Each structure stands twice: as C-alpha cells, then as structure tokens.
mmCIF file with all atom_site columns, C-alpha atoms in Angstrom:
data_model
loop_
_atom_site.group_PDB
_atom_site.id
_atom_site.type_symbol
_atom_site.label_atom_id
_atom_site.label_alt_id
_atom_site.label_comp_id
_atom_site.label_asym_id
_atom_site.label_entity_id
_atom_site.label_seq_id
_atom_site.pdbx_PDB_ins_code
_atom_site.Cartn_x
_atom_site.Cartn_y
_atom_site.Cartn_z
_atom_site.occupancy
_atom_site.B_iso_or_equiv
_atom_site.pdbx_formal_charge
_atom_site.auth_seq_id
_atom_site.auth_comp_id
_atom_site.auth_asym_id
_atom_site.auth_atom_id
_atom_site.pdbx_PDB_model_num
ATOM 1   C CA . LEU U 1 1   ? -104.976 100.983 120.228 1.00 48.00 ? 1   LEU U CA 1
ATOM 2   C CA . GLY U 1 2   ? -106.189 104.288 121.647 1.00 49.00 ? 2   GLY U CA 1
ATOM 3   C CA . LYS U 1 3   ? -105.532 106.767 118.829 1.00 52.00 ? 3   LYS U CA 1
ATOM 4   C CA . SER U 1 4   ? -106.955 107.199 115.345 1.00 62.00 ? 4   SER U CA 1
ATOM 5   C CA . THR U 1 5   ? -103.646 107.885 113.599 1.00 75.00 ? 5   THR U CA 1
ATOM 6   C CA . GLY U 1 6   ? -100.499 105.947 112.770 1.00 83.00 ? 6   GLY U CA 1
ATOM 7   C CA . VAL U 1 7   ? -97.116  106.842 111.308 1.00 88.00 ? 7   VAL U CA 1
ATOM 8   C CA . TYR U 1 8   ? -96.618  105.913 107.642 1.00 86.00 ? 8   TYR U CA 1
ATOM 9   C CA . THR U 1 9   ? -93.152  105.784 106.049 1.00 88.00 ? 9   THR U CA 1
ATOM 10  C CA . ALA U 1 10  ? -93.430  106.004 102.277 1.00 86.00 ? 10  ALA U CA 1
ATOM 11  C CA . GLY U 1 11  ? -89.899  104.794 101.603 1.00 85.00 ? 11  GLY U CA 1
ATOM 12  C CA . THR U 1 12  ? -90.547  101.423 103.214 1.00 87.00 ? 12  THR U CA 1
ATOM 13  C CA . SER U 1 13  ? -94.346  101.370 102.760 1.00 86.00 ? 13  SER U CA 1
ATOM 14  C CA . THR U 1 14  ? -94.634  100.764 106.504 1.00 88.00 ? 14  THR U CA 1
ATOM 15  C CA . LEU U 1 15  ? -97.445  101.798 108.847 1.00 87.00 ? 15  LEU U CA 1
ATOM 16  C CA . VAL U 1 16  ? -96.585  101.873 112.562 1.00 87.00 ? 16  VAL U CA 1
ATOM 17  C CA . LEU U 1 17  ? -99.288  101.931 115.238 1.00 81.00 ? 17  LEU U CA 1
ATOM 18  C CA . THR U 1 18  ? -98.200  102.653 118.813 1.00 79.00 ? 18  THR U CA 1
ATOM 19  C CA . LEU U 1 19  ? -100.080 101.850 122.009 1.00 76.00 ? 19  LEU U CA 1
ATOM 20  C CA . CYS U 1 20  ? -100.854 104.971 124.012 1.00 75.00 ? 20  CYS U CA 1
ATOM 21  C CA . ARG U 1 21  ? -99.554  105.332 127.542 1.00 70.00 ? 21  ARG U CA 1
ATOM 22  C CA . GLY U 1 22  ? -102.167 105.466 130.254 1.00 64.00 ? 22  GLY U CA 1
ATOM 23  C CA . THR U 1 23  ? -102.325 108.282 132.800 1.00 57.00 ? 23  THR U CA 1
ATOM 24  C CA . THR U 1 24  ? -101.632 105.660 135.492 1.00 58.00 ? 24  THR U CA 1
ATOM 25  C CA . PRO U 1 25  ? -100.212 102.127 135.287 1.00 56.00 ? 25  PRO U CA 1
ATOM 26  C CA . SER U 1 26  ? -103.696 100.689 135.798 1.00 58.00 ? 26  SER U CA 1
ATOM 27  C CA . ALA U 1 27  ? -105.004 102.784 132.893 1.00 57.00 ? 27  ALA U CA 1
ATOM 28  C CA . ALA U 1 28  ? -102.312 101.640 130.462 1.00 58.00 ? 28  ALA U CA 1
ATOM 29  C CA . LYS U 1 29  ? -103.629 100.621 127.053 1.00 67.00 ? 29  LYS U CA 1
ATOM 30  C CA . ILE U 1 30  ? -103.014 96.957  126.250 1.00 73.00 ? 30  ILE U CA 1
ATOM 31  C CA . VAL U 1 31  ? -103.702 94.447  123.511 1.00 80.00 ? 31  VAL U CA 1
ATOM 32  C CA . VAL U 1 32  ? -105.457 91.619  125.327 1.00 84.00 ? 32  VAL U CA 1
ATOM 33  C CA . ALA U 1 33  ? -104.245 88.103  124.601 1.00 86.00 ? 33  ALA U CA 1
ATOM 34  C CA . SER U 1 34  ? -106.440 85.989  122.285 1.00 89.00 ? 34  SER U CA 1
ATOM 35  C CA . THR U 1 35  ? -108.710 88.989  121.603 1.00 89.00 ? 35  THR U CA 1
ATOM 36  C CA . PRO U 1 36  ? -109.163 89.935  117.932 1.00 90.00 ? 36  PRO U CA 1
ATOM 37  C CA . TYR U 1 37  ? -108.926 93.600  116.917 1.00 86.00 ? 37  TYR U CA 1
ATOM 38  C CA . THR U 1 38  ? -109.919 95.191  113.611 1.00 88.00 ? 38  THR U CA 1
ATOM 39  C CA . ILE U 1 39  ? -108.003 98.199  112.303 1.00 88.00 ? 39  ILE U CA 1
ATOM 40  C CA . GLN U 1 40  ? -109.190 100.158 109.285 1.00 88.00 ? 40  GLN U CA 1
ATOM 41  C CA . PHE U 1 41  ? -107.413 102.964 107.434 1.00 88.00 ? 41  PHE U CA 1
ATOM 42  C CA . GLY U 1 42  ? -107.719 104.611 104.039 1.00 91.00 ? 42  GLY U CA 1
ATOM 43  C CA . ILE U 1 43  ? -105.190 104.808 101.213 1.00 92.00 ? 43  ILE U CA 1
ATOM 44  C CA . THR U 1 44  ? -105.156 105.800 97.541  1.00 95.00 ? 44  THR U CA 1
ATOM 45  C CA . ASN U 1 45  ? -104.351 103.062 95.051  1.00 95.00 ? 45  ASN U CA 1
ATOM 46  C CA . PRO U 1 46  ? -101.415 103.525 92.661  1.00 95.00 ? 46  PRO U CA 1
ATOM 47  C CA . SER U 1 47  ? -102.049 104.471 89.041  1.00 96.00 ? 47  SER U CA 1
ATOM 48  C CA . ILE U 1 48  ? -100.549 101.251 87.657  1.00 96.00 ? 48  ILE U CA 1
ATOM 49  C CA . ALA U 1 49  ? -101.779 97.661  87.621  1.00 96.00 ? 49  ALA U CA 1
ATOM 50  C CA . GLN U 1 50  ? -100.000 95.267  89.972  1.00 97.00 ? 50  GLN U CA 1
ATOM 51  C CA . ALA U 1 51  ? -100.364 91.991  91.854  1.00 97.00 ? 51  ALA U CA 1
ATOM 52  C CA . SER U 1 52  ? -101.015 92.063  95.578  1.00 97.00 ? 52  SER U CA 1
ATOM 53  C CA . PRO U 1 53  ? -97.587  92.474  97.206  1.00 96.00 ? 53  PRO U CA 1
ATOM 54  C CA . SER U 1 54  ? -96.196  90.405  100.047 1.00 95.00 ? 54  SER U CA 1
ATOM 55  C CA . ILE U 1 55  ? -97.460  92.114  103.203 1.00 95.00 ? 55  ILE U CA 1
ATOM 56  C CA . ILE U 1 56  ? -95.903  91.446  106.605 1.00 95.00 ? 56  ILE U CA 1
ATOM 57  C CA . ILE U 1 57  ? -96.875  92.275  110.169 1.00 94.00 ? 57  ILE U CA 1
ATOM 58  C CA . SER U 1 58  ? -94.740  92.601  113.279 1.00 92.00 ? 58  SER U CA 1
ATOM 59  C CA . ALA U 1 59  ? -95.091  93.721  116.874 1.00 90.00 ? 59  ALA U CA 1
ATOM 60  C CA . SER U 1 60  ? -92.748  94.837  119.626 1.00 87.00 ? 60  SER U CA 1
ATOM 61  C CA . GLY U 1 61  ? -93.026  95.675  123.309 1.00 83.00 ? 61  GLY U CA 1
ATOM 62  C CA . SER U 1 62  ? -93.649  93.437  126.289 1.00 83.00 ? 62  SER U CA 1
ATOM 63  C CA . ALA U 1 63  ? -92.798  90.263  124.359 1.00 85.00 ? 63  ALA U CA 1
ATOM 64  C CA . PRO U 1 64  ? -90.732  89.320  121.288 1.00 86.00 ? 64  PRO U CA 1
ATOM 65  C CA . PHE U 1 65  ? -92.879  88.665  118.206 1.00 90.00 ? 65  PHE U CA 1
ATOM 66  C CA . VAL U 1 66  ? -91.781  86.989  114.997 1.00 93.00 ? 66  VAL U CA 1
ATOM 67  C CA . THR U 1 67  ? -92.370  89.000  111.811 1.00 94.00 ? 67  THR U CA 1
ATOM 68  C CA . VAL U 1 68  ? -94.832  87.050  109.641 1.00 96.00 ? 68  VAL U CA 1
ATOM 69  C CA . ASN U 1 69  ? -96.756  87.350  106.393 1.00 96.00 ? 69  ASN U CA 1
ATOM 70  C CA . VAL U 1 70  ? -100.415 88.303  106.659 1.00 95.00 ? 70  VAL U CA 1
ATOM 71  C CA . THR U 1 71  ? -103.164 86.085  105.271 1.00 96.00 ? 71  THR U CA 1
ATOM 72  C CA . LYS U 1 72  ? -105.284 87.390  102.386 1.00 96.00 ? 72  LYS U CA 1
ATOM 73  C CA . PRO U 1 73  ? -108.896 86.480  101.600 1.00 96.00 ? 73  PRO U CA 1
ATOM 74  C CA . GLY U 1 74  ? -108.472 85.640  97.900  1.00 96.00 ? 74  GLY U CA 1
ATOM 75  C CA . THR U 1 75  ? -112.101 86.600  97.301  1.00 96.00 ? 75  THR U CA 1
ATOM 76  C CA . GLU U 1 76  ? -113.391 88.592  94.341  1.00 92.00 ? 76  GLU U CA 1
ATOM 77  C CA . ILE U 1 77  ? -114.277 92.264  94.109  1.00 89.00 ? 77  ILE U CA 1
ATOM 78  C CA . GLY U 1 78  ? -115.896 93.707  91.024  1.00 83.00 ? 78  GLY U CA 1
ATOM 79  C CA . GLY U 1 79  ? -115.595 90.409  89.193  1.00 84.00 ? 79  GLY U CA 1
ATOM 80  C CA . VAL U 1 80  ? -111.814 90.260  89.756  1.00 92.00 ? 80  VAL U CA 1
ATOM 81  C CA . VAL U 1 81  ? -110.603 86.994  91.303  1.00 92.00 ? 81  VAL U CA 1
ATOM 82  C CA . GLY U 1 82  ? -108.510 87.851  94.347  1.00 95.00 ? 82  GLY U CA 1
ATOM 83  C CA . GLY U 1 83  ? -109.666 91.442  94.139  1.00 95.00 ? 83  GLY U CA 1
ATOM 84  C CA . ALA U 1 84  ? -110.019 91.665  97.932  1.00 96.00 ? 84  ALA U CA 1
ATOM 85  C CA . ASP U 1 85  ? -106.281 91.044  98.361  1.00 97.00 ? 85  ASP U CA 1
ATOM 86  C CA . PRO U 1 86  ? -104.693 94.371  99.383  1.00 97.00 ? 86  PRO U CA 1
ATOM 87  C CA . LEU U 1 87  ? -103.084 96.421  96.658  1.00 97.00 ? 87  LEU U CA 1
ATOM 88  C CA . LYS U 1 88  ? -104.019 94.100  93.826  1.00 97.00 ? 88  LYS U CA 1
ATOM 89  C CA . ILE U 1 89  ? -104.693 96.767  91.207  1.00 97.00 ? 89  ILE U CA 1
ATOM 90  C CA . VAL U 1 90  ? -106.376 96.237  87.858  1.00 96.00 ? 90  VAL U CA 1
ATOM 91  C CA . GLU U 1 91  ? -106.633 98.724  85.008  1.00 95.00 ? 91  GLU U CA 1
ATOM 92  C CA . PRO U 1 92  ? -110.164 98.326  83.598  1.00 93.00 ? 92  PRO U CA 1
ATOM 93  C CA . ALA U 1 93  ? -110.148 97.139  79.993  1.00 94.00 ? 93  ALA U CA 1
ATOM 94  C CA . LEU U 1 94  ? -112.531 95.688  77.422  1.00 94.00 ? 94  LEU U CA 1
ATOM 95  C CA . THR U 1 95  ? -110.749 92.421  76.745  1.00 93.00 ? 95  THR U CA 1
ATOM 96  C CA . THR U 1 96  ? -113.219 91.335  74.047  1.00 93.00 ? 96  THR U CA 1
ATOM 97  C CA . ARG U 1 97  ? -114.508 93.977  71.633  1.00 95.00 ? 97  ARG U CA 1
ATOM 98  C CA . SER U 1 98  ? -115.679 92.583  68.294  1.00 96.00 ? 98  SER U CA 1
ATOM 99  C CA . ILE U 1 99  ? -118.539 93.516  65.974  1.00 96.00 ? 99  ILE U CA 1
ATOM 100 C CA . GLU U 1 100 ? -120.083 92.029  62.816  1.00 97.00 ? 100 GLU U CA 1
ATOM 101 C CA . GLN U 1 101 ? -123.083 92.469  60.525  1.00 97.00 ? 101 GLN U CA 1
ATOM 102 C CA . SER U 1 102 ? -125.647 90.228  58.810  1.00 97.00 ? 102 SER U CA 1
ATOM 103 C CA . SER U 1 103 ? -125.902 91.900  55.376  1.00 98.00 ? 103 SER U CA 1
ATOM 104 C CA . VAL U 1 104 ? -123.745 93.775  52.841  1.00 98.00 ? 104 VAL U CA 1
ATOM 105 C CA . MET U 1 105 ? -126.598 94.781  50.494  1.00 98.00 ? 105 MET U CA 1
ATOM 106 C CA . ILE U 1 106 ? -127.608 98.434  50.034  1.00 97.00 ? 106 ILE U CA 1
ATOM 107 C CA . SER U 1 107 ? -130.823 99.464  51.802  1.00 97.00 ? 107 SER U CA 1
ATOM 108 C CA . ALA U 1 108 ? -131.139 96.015  53.415  1.00 98.00 ? 108 ALA U CA 1
ATOM 109 C CA . VAL U 1 109 ? -132.175 95.413  57.017  1.00 97.00 ? 109 VAL U CA 1
ATOM 110 C CA . ASN U 1 110 ? -128.960 94.687  58.865  1.00 97.00 ? 110 ASN U CA 1
ATOM 111 C CA . THR U 1 111 ? -128.370 93.108  62.268  1.00 97.00 ? 111 THR U CA 1
ATOM 112 C CA . ILE U 1 112 ? -125.289 94.325  64.094  1.00 97.00 ? 112 ILE U CA 1
ATOM 113 C CA . THR U 1 113 ? -123.837 91.913  66.640  1.00 96.00 ? 113 THR U CA 1
ATOM 114 C CA . ALA U 1 114 ? -121.292 93.224  69.132  1.00 96.00 ? 114 ALA U CA 1
ATOM 115 C CA . SER U 1 115 ? -119.418 90.963  71.537  1.00 93.00 ? 115 SER U CA 1
ATOM 116 C CA . ILE U 1 116 ? -117.829 92.496  74.616  1.00 92.00 ? 116 ILE U CA 1
ATOM 117 C CA . ALA U 1 117 ? -116.154 91.320  77.795  1.00 90.00 ? 117 ALA U CA 1
ATOM 118 C CA . ALA U 1 118 ? -114.222 93.194  80.448  1.00 91.00 ? 118 ALA U CA 1
ATOM 119 C CA . ASN U 1 119 ? -111.617 92.275  83.028  1.00 91.00 ? 119 ASN U CA 1
ATOM 120 C CA . VAL U 1 120 ? -113.803 93.910  85.712  1.00 89.00 ? 120 VAL U CA 1
ATOM 121 C CA . GLY U 1 121 ? -117.538 93.976  86.218  1.00 86.00 ? 121 GLY U CA 1
ATOM 122 C CA . ILE U 1 122 ? -119.515 97.005  85.037  1.00 86.00 ? 122 ILE U CA 1
ATOM 123 C CA . TYR U 1 123 ? -122.319 97.547  87.515  1.00 83.00 ? 123 TYR U CA 1
ATOM 124 C CA . LEU U 1 124 ? -124.340 100.237 89.254  1.00 81.00 ? 124 LEU U CA 1
ATOM 125 C CA . PRO U 1 125 ? -122.096 101.559 92.068  1.00 76.00 ? 125 PRO U CA 1
ATOM 126 C CA . ASP U 1 126 ? -123.445 102.312 95.537  1.00 73.00 ? 126 ASP U CA 1
ATOM 127 C CA . ASP U 1 127 ? -123.043 106.002 94.652  1.00 71.00 ? 127 ASP U CA 1
ATOM 128 C CA . PRO U 1 128 ? -124.188 106.079 90.991  1.00 65.00 ? 128 PRO U CA 1
ATOM 129 C CA . ALA U 1 129 ? -122.333 108.308 88.551  1.00 67.00 ? 129 ALA U CA 1
ATOM 130 C CA . PRO U 1 130 ? -124.414 111.277 87.308  1.00 69.00 ? 130 PRO U CA 1
ATOM 131 C CA . GLY U 1 131 ? -124.108 110.078 83.704  1.00 79.00 ? 131 GLY U CA 1
ATOM 132 C CA . GLY U 1 132 ? -125.181 106.530 84.488  1.00 85.00 ? 132 GLY U CA 1
ATOM 133 C CA . THR U 1 133 ? -123.464 103.200 83.850  1.00 90.00 ? 133 THR U CA 1
ATOM 134 C CA . TYR U 1 134 ? -123.311 102.334 80.170  1.00 92.00 ? 134 TYR U CA 1
ATOM 135 C CA . VAL U 1 135 ? -121.554 100.859 77.143  1.00 94.00 ? 135 VAL U CA 1
ATOM 136 C CA . SER U 1 136 ? -121.454 102.955 73.977  1.00 96.00 ? 136 SER U CA 1
ATOM 137 C CA . ILE U 1 137 ? -120.679 101.864 70.404  1.00 97.00 ? 137 ILE U CA 1
ATOM 138 C CA . CYS U 1 138 ? -119.868 104.715 68.049  1.00 97.00 ? 138 CYS U CA 1
ATOM 139 C CA . CYS U 1 139 ? -119.257 105.545 64.474  1.00 97.00 ? 139 CYS U CA 1
ATOM 140 C CA . LEU U 1 140 ? -121.513 103.178 62.491  1.00 98.00 ? 140 LEU U CA 1
ATOM 141 C CA . LEU U 1 141 ? -121.160 105.597 59.606  1.00 97.00 ? 141 LEU U CA 1
ATOM 142 C CA . ASN U 1 142 ? -124.313 106.299 57.553  1.00 97.00 ? 142 ASN U CA 1
ATOM 143 C CA . ALA U 1 143 ? -126.397 103.721 59.427  1.00 98.00 ? 143 ALA U CA 1
ATOM 144 C CA . ILE U 1 144 ? -130.118 104.547 59.252  1.00 97.00 ? 144 ILE U CA 1
ATOM 145 C CA . VAL U 1 145 ? -132.269 104.166 62.365  1.00 97.00 ? 145 VAL U CA 1
ATOM 146 C CA . SER U 1 146 ? -135.860 105.287 62.692  1.00 94.00 ? 146 SER U CA 1
ATOM 147 C CA . GLY U 1 147 ? -136.221 107.305 65.880  1.00 94.00 ? 147 GLY U CA 1
ATOM 148 C CA . ASP U 1 148 ? -133.911 107.744 68.840  1.00 95.00 ? 148 ASP U CA 1
ATOM 149 C CA . ALA U 1 149 ? -133.742 104.140 70.062  1.00 96.00 ? 149 ALA U CA 1
ATOM 150 C CA . VAL U 1 150 ? -132.830 100.653 68.857  1.00 96.00 ? 150 VAL U CA 1
ATOM 151 C CA . ALA U 1 151 ? -134.266 97.367  70.122  1.00 96.00 ? 151 ALA U CA 1
ATOM 152 C CA . LEU U 1 152 ? -131.694 95.188  71.872  1.00 95.00 ? 152 LEU U CA 1
ATOM 153 C CA . SER U 1 153 ? -131.277 91.445  72.180  1.00 93.00 ? 153 SER U CA 1
ATOM 154 C CA . VAL U 1 154 ? -128.849 90.633  74.984  1.00 91.00 ? 154 VAL U CA 1
ATOM 155 C CA . ARG U 1 155 ? -127.253 87.230  75.554  1.00 88.00 ? 155 ARG U CA 1
ATOM 156 C CA . GLY U 1 156 ? -124.465 86.068  77.797  1.00 82.00 ? 156 GLY U CA 1
ATOM 157 C CA . GLY U 1 157 ? -123.358 83.767  80.556  1.00 73.00 ? 157 GLY U CA 1
ATOM 158 C CA . GLY U 1 158 ? -124.781 84.030  84.054  1.00 70.00 ? 158 GLY U CA 1
ATOM 159 C CA . ASN U 1 159 ? -127.358 86.685  84.834  1.00 76.00 ? 159 ASN U CA 1
ATOM 160 C CA . VAL U 1 160 ? -128.038 88.783  81.732  1.00 84.00 ? 160 VAL U CA 1
ATOM 161 C CA . PRO U 1 161 ? -128.306 92.504  82.577  1.00 85.00 ? 161 PRO U CA 1
ATOM 162 C CA . ALA U 1 162 ? -131.301 94.632  81.661  1.00 90.00 ? 162 ALA U CA 1
ATOM 163 C CA . LEU U 1 163 ? -130.225 97.472  79.369  1.00 93.00 ? 163 LEU U CA 1
ATOM 164 C CA . CYS U 1 164 ? -132.127 100.745 78.897  1.00 94.00 ? 164 CYS U CA 1
ATOM 165 C CA . LYS U 1 165 ? -131.850 103.757 76.602  1.00 95.00 ? 165 LYS U CA 1
ATOM 166 C CA . ASP U 1 166 ? -131.100 106.108 79.495  1.00 93.00 ? 166 ASP U CA 1
ATOM 167 C CA . ALA U 1 167 ? -130.039 106.017 83.155  1.00 90.00 ? 167 ALA U CA 1
ATOM 168 C CA . ALA U 1 168 ? -133.628 106.634 84.299  1.00 90.00 ? 168 ALA U CA 1
ATOM 169 C CA . GLY U 1 169 ? -134.895 103.505 82.542  1.00 91.00 ? 169 GLY U CA 1
ATOM 170 C CA . THR U 1 170 ? -137.298 105.367 80.240  1.00 89.00 ? 170 THR U CA 1
ATOM 171 C CA . ASP U 1 171 ? -139.370 102.901 78.150  1.00 91.00 ? 171 ASP U CA 1
ATOM 172 C CA . GLY U 1 172 ? -138.054 99.999  80.234  1.00 92.00 ? 172 GLY U CA 1
ATOM 173 C CA . PRO U 1 173 ? -135.385 97.424  79.354  1.00 94.00 ? 173 PRO U CA 1
ATOM 174 C CA . GLY U 1 174 ? -134.517 96.196  75.876  1.00 95.00 ? 174 GLY U CA 1
ATOM 175 C CA . TRP U 1 175 ? -133.627 99.533  74.306  1.00 96.00 ? 175 TRP U CA 1
ATOM 176 C CA . GLY U 1 176 ? -130.472 101.471 73.495  1.00 96.00 ? 176 GLY U CA 1
ATOM 177 C CA . ALA U 1 177 ? -130.265 105.197 72.759  1.00 97.00 ? 177 ALA U CA 1
ATOM 178 C CA . TRP U 1 178 ? -129.434 106.041 69.136  1.00 97.00 ? 178 TRP U CA 1
ATOM 179 C CA . ASP U 1 179 ? -127.397 109.179 68.365  1.00 97.00 ? 179 ASP U CA 1
ATOM 180 C CA . ALA U 1 180 ? -127.831 110.036 64.667  1.00 97.00 ? 180 ALA U CA 1
ATOM 181 C CA . THR U 1 181 ? -125.078 112.660 64.855  1.00 96.00 ? 181 THR U CA 1
ATOM 182 C CA . MET U 1 182 ? -122.429 110.237 66.083  1.00 96.00 ? 182 MET U CA 1
ATOM 183 C CA . PHE U 1 183 ? -123.973 107.165 64.407  1.00 97.00 ? 183 PHE U CA 1
ATOM 184 C CA . GLY U 1 184 ? -123.765 105.420 67.765  1.00 97.00 ? 184 GLY U CA 1
ATOM 185 C CA . VAL U 1 185 ? -125.816 103.488 70.299  1.00 97.00 ? 185 VAL U CA 1
ATOM 186 C CA . THR U 1 186 ? -125.528 103.811 74.076  1.00 96.00 ? 186 THR U CA 1
ATOM 187 C CA . MET U 1 187 ? -126.855 101.089 76.381  1.00 95.00 ? 187 MET U CA 1
ATOM 188 C CA . TYR U 1 188 ? -127.386 101.940 80.052  1.00 93.00 ? 188 TYR U CA 1
ATOM 189 C CA . LEU U 1 189 ? -127.669 99.498  82.915  1.00 91.00 ? 189 LEU U CA 1
ATOM 190 C CA . CYS U 1 190 ? -131.307 99.814  83.961  1.00 90.00 ? 190 CYS U CA 1
ATOM 191 C CA . PRO U 1 191 ? -132.131 101.160 87.445  1.00 87.00 ? 191 PRO U CA 1
ATOM 192 C CA . GLY U 1 192 ? -132.428 98.479  90.084  1.00 80.00 ? 192 GLY U CA 1
ATOM 193 C CA . GLU U 1 193 ? -129.923 96.089  88.516  1.00 71.00 ? 193 GLU U CA 1
ATOM 194 C CA . ASN U 1 194 ? -127.684 94.644  91.233  1.00 64.00 ? 194 ASN U CA 1
ATOM 195 C CA . ARG U 1 195 ? -124.079 93.506  91.088  1.00 58.00 ? 195 ARG U CA 1
ATOM 196 C CA . THR U 1 196 ? -125.024 90.010  89.991  1.00 53.00 ? 196 THR U CA 1
ATOM 197 C CA . ASN U 1 197 ? -126.421 91.550  86.779  1.00 54.00 ? 197 ASN U CA 1
ATOM 198 C CA . GLU U 1 198 ? -123.355 93.299  85.413  1.00 56.00 ? 198 GLU U CA 1
ATOM 199 C CA . ILE U 1 199 ? -123.115 94.580  81.844  1.00 59.00 ? 199 ILE U CA 1
ATOM 200 C CA . VAL U 1 200 ? -120.028 92.405  81.399  1.00 52.00 ? 200 VAL U CA 1
ATOM 201 C CA . ALA U 1 201 ? -117.837 90.386  83.697  1.00 42.00 ? 201 ALA U CA 1
#
C-alpha cells in the first residue's frame, strides 16, 4: 500500500489506508487481483473486558466493493479460547482460590492444600518480568516453618509446572520461598518452563 501510516478516526473506530499515487501512470501503486497482502499495526487495548466486536472491511476506488465482516481465527492466546480474535479483552482473575488444612491440633504437623485456577495462563513471557512469574499465598498467621523454604507437591491437569523458590531456580524445582515476616509462601515458575507448563490455566 506504499506508506506506513493510515488515518484512524476514534469516533467510528475506523482505520483508512489509501493507495499512494505513482509519479507516473505506470508507477501507480495497485492492489493486484488474487494476491494476498498482510497489514500490521499496533494499538493499545481498552482497560475493560469485552468480547471481540464485529469488525468490517470495505474498499473503494477502481471497482465497487461490498462491505463485509472479517473472519476471525478463534484460536487461543494465553489459555483464553478465542483470544486471537481482535479486541477480545480479558481481565486476569483467579477464578478458583480455595485453601484447607489437615490438622487443627496445637503443635501438630499440618498440610496446607491450596487450589487455584485462572481465566488466563500464567507463564514465563518472552520478555520476563524482573520479579519473576509467581503465585504468592500470604498471611498464614503464626505458622511455623523451619528455614526459608517449604517443600511443594504440585498436581493438576495437563502439564504440571515446575515451581521454584526464586526466579533463578535456586535449589531446583519443588520448593517455595517462605517469608516468616508475612507468614507467606511464594512459588515461582522455574526457568526454562514453556507455555505448555503454565502455573494455572
């Protein structure tokens, strides 16, 4: 299409791309029949969740074109079905967040079992965050843990992620970092885990 910019009208949410004129008739820019073109442009998503809107495409010029709806892939992104459909926006949330214990007796060994699920996958991004990718459970008031780590047993559907006590994977998988001040445990996705091994999905 000749130029790297288009005209966007916010009121109608319309992007218009115009073919550039050539310096001579023989140099005129054209869209060749039956030839596919790919156009990419960047936007910023809105701050609210929404379904993918109805998106239409039209053309005008040397021939009359009927305005039609575009097709959408319907494929997933980040564990969200249909997440590749333009402007489908999801607000990340922990949709399951329950916790229970195995004993009520004083000074007894106690197993804490937390169940979590999210409406989006939690995985190591291509550009990892400085603080790592983790899930943290806080405020287990007066819980006693020896040292700065707790042993983890992780179960779930699909590929179970490897969890570490820090973003660097110190001591390997199977450990969470214990914070005695906050009475909390933080579990980091171990280095090298790919998107098929999400913390939750």
